[in-house]
Short mmCIF file of C-alpha atoms in Angstrom, two decimals:
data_model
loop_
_atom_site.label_atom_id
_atom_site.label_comp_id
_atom_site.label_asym_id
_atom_site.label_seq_id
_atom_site.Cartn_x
_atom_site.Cartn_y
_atom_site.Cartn_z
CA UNK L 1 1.51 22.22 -1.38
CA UNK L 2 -1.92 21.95 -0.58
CA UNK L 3 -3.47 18.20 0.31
CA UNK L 4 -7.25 18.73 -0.33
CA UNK L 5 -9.09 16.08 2.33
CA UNK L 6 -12.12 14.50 1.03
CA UNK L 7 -11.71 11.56 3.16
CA UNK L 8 -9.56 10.93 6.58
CA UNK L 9 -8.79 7.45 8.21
CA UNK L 10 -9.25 8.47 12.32
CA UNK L 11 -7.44 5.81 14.37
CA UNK L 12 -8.77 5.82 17.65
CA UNK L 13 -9.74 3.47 20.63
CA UNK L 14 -12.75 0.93 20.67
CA UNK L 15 -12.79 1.49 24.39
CA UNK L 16 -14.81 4.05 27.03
CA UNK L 17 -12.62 5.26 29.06
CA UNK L 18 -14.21 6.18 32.56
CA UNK L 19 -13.39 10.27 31.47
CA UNK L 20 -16.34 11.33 29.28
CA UNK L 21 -13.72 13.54 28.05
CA UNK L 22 -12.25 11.05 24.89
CA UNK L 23 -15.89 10.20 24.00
CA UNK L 24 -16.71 13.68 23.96
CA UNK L 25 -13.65 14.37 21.85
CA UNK L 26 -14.53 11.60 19.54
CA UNK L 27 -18.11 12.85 18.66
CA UNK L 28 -16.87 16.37 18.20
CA UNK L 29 -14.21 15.43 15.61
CA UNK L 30 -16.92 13.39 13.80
CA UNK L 31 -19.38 15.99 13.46
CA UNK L 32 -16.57 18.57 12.42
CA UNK L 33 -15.24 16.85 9.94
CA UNK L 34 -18.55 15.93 8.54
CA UNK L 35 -19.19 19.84 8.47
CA UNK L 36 -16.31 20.01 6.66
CA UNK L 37 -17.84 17.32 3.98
CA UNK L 38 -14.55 15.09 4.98
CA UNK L 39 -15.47 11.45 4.75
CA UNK L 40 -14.67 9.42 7.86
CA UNK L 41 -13.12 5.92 7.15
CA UNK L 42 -13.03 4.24 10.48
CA UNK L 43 -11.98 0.60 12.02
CA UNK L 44 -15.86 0.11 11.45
CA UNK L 45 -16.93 -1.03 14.90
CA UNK L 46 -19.79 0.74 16.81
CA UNK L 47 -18.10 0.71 21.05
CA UNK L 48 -16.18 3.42 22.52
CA UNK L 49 -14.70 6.45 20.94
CA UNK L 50 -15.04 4.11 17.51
CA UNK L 51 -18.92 4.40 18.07
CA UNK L 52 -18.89 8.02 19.37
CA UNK L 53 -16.99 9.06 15.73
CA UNK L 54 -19.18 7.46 13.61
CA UNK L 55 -22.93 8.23 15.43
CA UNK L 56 -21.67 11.82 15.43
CA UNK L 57 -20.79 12.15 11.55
CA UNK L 58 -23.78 10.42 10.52
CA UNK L 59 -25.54 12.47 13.11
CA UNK L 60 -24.37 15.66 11.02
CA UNK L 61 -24.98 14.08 7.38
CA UNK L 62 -21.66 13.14 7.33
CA UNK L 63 -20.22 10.14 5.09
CA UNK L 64 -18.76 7.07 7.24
CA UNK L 65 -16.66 4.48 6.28
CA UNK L 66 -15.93 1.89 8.12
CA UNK L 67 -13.29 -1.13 7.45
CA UNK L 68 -13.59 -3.89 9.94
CA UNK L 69 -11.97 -7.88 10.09
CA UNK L 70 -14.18 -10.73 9.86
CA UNK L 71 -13.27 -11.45 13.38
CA UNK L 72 -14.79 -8.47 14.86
CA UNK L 73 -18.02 -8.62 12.82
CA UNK L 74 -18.42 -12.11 14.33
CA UNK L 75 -17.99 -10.67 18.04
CA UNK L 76 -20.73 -8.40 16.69
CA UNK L 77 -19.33 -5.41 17.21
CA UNK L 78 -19.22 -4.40 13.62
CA UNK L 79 -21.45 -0.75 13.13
CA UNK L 80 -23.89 -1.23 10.78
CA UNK L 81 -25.17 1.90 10.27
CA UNK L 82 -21.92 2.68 8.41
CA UNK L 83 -22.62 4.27 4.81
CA UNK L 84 -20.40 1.81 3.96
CA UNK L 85 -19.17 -1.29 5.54
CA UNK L 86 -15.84 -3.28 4.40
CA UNK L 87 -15.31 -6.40 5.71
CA UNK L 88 -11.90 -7.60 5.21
CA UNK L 89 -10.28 -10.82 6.61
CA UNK L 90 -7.23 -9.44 8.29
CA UNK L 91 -5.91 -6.17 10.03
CA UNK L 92 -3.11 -6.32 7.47
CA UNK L 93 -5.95 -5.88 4.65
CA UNK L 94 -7.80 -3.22 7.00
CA UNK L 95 -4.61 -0.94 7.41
CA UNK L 96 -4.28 -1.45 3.30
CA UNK L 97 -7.77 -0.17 2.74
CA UNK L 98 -7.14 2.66 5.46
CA UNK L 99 -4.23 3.80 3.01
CA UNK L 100 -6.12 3.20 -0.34
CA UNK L 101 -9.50 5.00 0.89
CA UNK L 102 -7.98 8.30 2.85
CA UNK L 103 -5.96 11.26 1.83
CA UNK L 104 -4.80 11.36 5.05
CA UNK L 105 -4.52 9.47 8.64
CA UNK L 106 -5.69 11.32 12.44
CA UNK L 107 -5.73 9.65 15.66
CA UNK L 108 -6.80 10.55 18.43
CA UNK L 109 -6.48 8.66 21.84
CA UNK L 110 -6.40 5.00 22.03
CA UNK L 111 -4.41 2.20 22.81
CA UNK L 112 -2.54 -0.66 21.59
CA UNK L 113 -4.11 -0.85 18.25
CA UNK L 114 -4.55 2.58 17.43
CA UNK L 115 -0.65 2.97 18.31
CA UNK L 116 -0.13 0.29 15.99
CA UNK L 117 -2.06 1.93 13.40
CA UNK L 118 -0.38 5.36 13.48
CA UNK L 119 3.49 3.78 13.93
CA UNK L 120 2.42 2.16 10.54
CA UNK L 121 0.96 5.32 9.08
CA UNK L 122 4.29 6.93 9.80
CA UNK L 123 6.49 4.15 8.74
CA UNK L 124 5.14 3.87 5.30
CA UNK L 125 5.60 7.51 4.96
CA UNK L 126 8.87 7.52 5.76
CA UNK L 127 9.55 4.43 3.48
CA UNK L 128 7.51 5.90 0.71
CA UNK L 129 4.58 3.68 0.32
CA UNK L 130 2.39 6.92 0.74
CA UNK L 131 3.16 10.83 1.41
CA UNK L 132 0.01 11.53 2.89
CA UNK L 133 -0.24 13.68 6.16
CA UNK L 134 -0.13 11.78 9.33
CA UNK L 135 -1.82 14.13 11.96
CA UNK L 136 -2.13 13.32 15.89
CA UNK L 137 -4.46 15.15 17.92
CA UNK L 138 -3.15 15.54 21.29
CA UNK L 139 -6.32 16.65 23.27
CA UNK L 140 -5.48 17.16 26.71
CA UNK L 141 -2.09 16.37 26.65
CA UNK L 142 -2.52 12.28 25.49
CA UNK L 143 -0.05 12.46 23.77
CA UNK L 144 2.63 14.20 25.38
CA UNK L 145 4.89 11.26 26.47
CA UNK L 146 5.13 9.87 22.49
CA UNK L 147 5.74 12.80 21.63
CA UNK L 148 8.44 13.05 23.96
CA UNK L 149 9.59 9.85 22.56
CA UNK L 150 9.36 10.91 19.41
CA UNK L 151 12.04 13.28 19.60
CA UNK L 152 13.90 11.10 22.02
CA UNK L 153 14.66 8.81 18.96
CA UNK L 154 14.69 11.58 16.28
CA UNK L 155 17.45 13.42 18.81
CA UNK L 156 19.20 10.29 19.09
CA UNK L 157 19.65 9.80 15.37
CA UNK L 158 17.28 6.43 15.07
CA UNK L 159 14.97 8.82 12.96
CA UNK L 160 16.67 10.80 9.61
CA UNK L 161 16.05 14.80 9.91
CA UNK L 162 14.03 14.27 6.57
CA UNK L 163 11.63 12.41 8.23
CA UNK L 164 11.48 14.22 11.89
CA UNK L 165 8.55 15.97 10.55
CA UNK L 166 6.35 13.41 9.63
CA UNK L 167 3.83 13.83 12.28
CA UNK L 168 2.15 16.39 12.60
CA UNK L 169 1.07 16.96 16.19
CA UNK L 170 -1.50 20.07 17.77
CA UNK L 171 -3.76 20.08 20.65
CA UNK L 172 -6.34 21.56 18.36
CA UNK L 173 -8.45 20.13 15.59
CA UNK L 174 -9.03 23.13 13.60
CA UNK L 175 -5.21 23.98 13.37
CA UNK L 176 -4.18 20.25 12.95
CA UNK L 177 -6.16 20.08 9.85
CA UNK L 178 -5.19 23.68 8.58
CA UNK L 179 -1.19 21.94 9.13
CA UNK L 180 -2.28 18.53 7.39
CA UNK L 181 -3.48 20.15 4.06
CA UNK L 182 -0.45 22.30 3.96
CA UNK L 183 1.84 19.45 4.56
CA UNK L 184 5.05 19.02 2.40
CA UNK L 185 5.76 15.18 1.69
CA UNK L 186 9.46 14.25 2.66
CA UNK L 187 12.01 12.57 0.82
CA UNK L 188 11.08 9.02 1.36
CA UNK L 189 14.26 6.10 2.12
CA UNK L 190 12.75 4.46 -1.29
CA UNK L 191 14.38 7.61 -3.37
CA UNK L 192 17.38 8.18 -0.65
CA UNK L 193 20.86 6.50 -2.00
CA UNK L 194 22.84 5.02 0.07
CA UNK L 195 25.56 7.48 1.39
CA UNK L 196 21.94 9.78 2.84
CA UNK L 197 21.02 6.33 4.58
#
């Protein structure tokens, strides 16, 4: 199967990290994927590697979405410059409109939120409220201790084997994308009966 990406939600951190590296990595994924004519939907706000995504795509005559709470837009952190700006009154409605704009999710590093984002990414995949790729880019080995965990609770049975391959994980941008549009959507628990449970 082939998932053609017109637009990607990018979950990643709001703050700047002392290592230039993430905000770097940010800007670099922005431009690419406006290179690639991929829309970037975004948690809308204009700090850290948030602000580094979006600058960069518009930068490269990229489209930028961005989805932000009422809350944030208040602290006056909202970006502006956005091609488009959504303001929504609740994260629950942001993650919604993540899911309704994008063919697919990618985060990159971050913290609490931006975990929060992804687990939920992955958990309505594996219920079957989407069966869109769910990509992680693990620059500089971020990511290596979820992933670790990630097959700590897929070894331990806490994840089915139908859904062990629901993220898709590379160090790489270029190859994480090339594994995103060729991802196969998983039997979802909404289809499973009860004896595959």
């Amino acid at each position: 199967m082939n998932h053609t990406l017109r637009a990607i939600a990018v979950y990643c951190g709001s703050a700047t990290p002392s290592d230039s590296r993430y905000l770097t990595l940010a800007g670099a994924v922005g431009a690419e994927l406006a290179r690639r004519g991929i829309t970037v939907v975004y948690g809308g706000g204009k700090l850290g590697l948030m602000g580094a995504l979006a600058q960069a795509a518009l930068e490269a005559g990229g489209k930028v979405i961005g989805v932000i709470p009422e809350a944030m837009v208040d602290r006056e952190v909202a970006n502006e410059a956005c091609t488009h700006l959504h303001v929504v009154a609740t994260m629950h409605e942001r993650k919604a409109l993540f899911t309704e704009l994008a063919d697919a999710f990618l985060t990159l590093p971050g913290g609490v939120g931006t975990m929060d984002e992804l687990w939920e990414a992955i958990s309505w995949a594996q219920l079957g409220y989407h069966s869109k790729p769910v990509g992680l880019l693990n620059a500089f080995g971020f990511y290596d201790g979820l992933l670790g965990f990630v097959r700590h609770i897929t070894d331990t049975g806490f994840v089915r084997p139908a859904h062990a391959r629901i993220l898709i994980a590379e160090h790489e941008l270029d190859l994480l994308l090339e594994r995103m549009e060729a991802y196969e959507p998983h039997q979802p628990i909404f289809r499973m009966k009860a004896s595959d449970l």
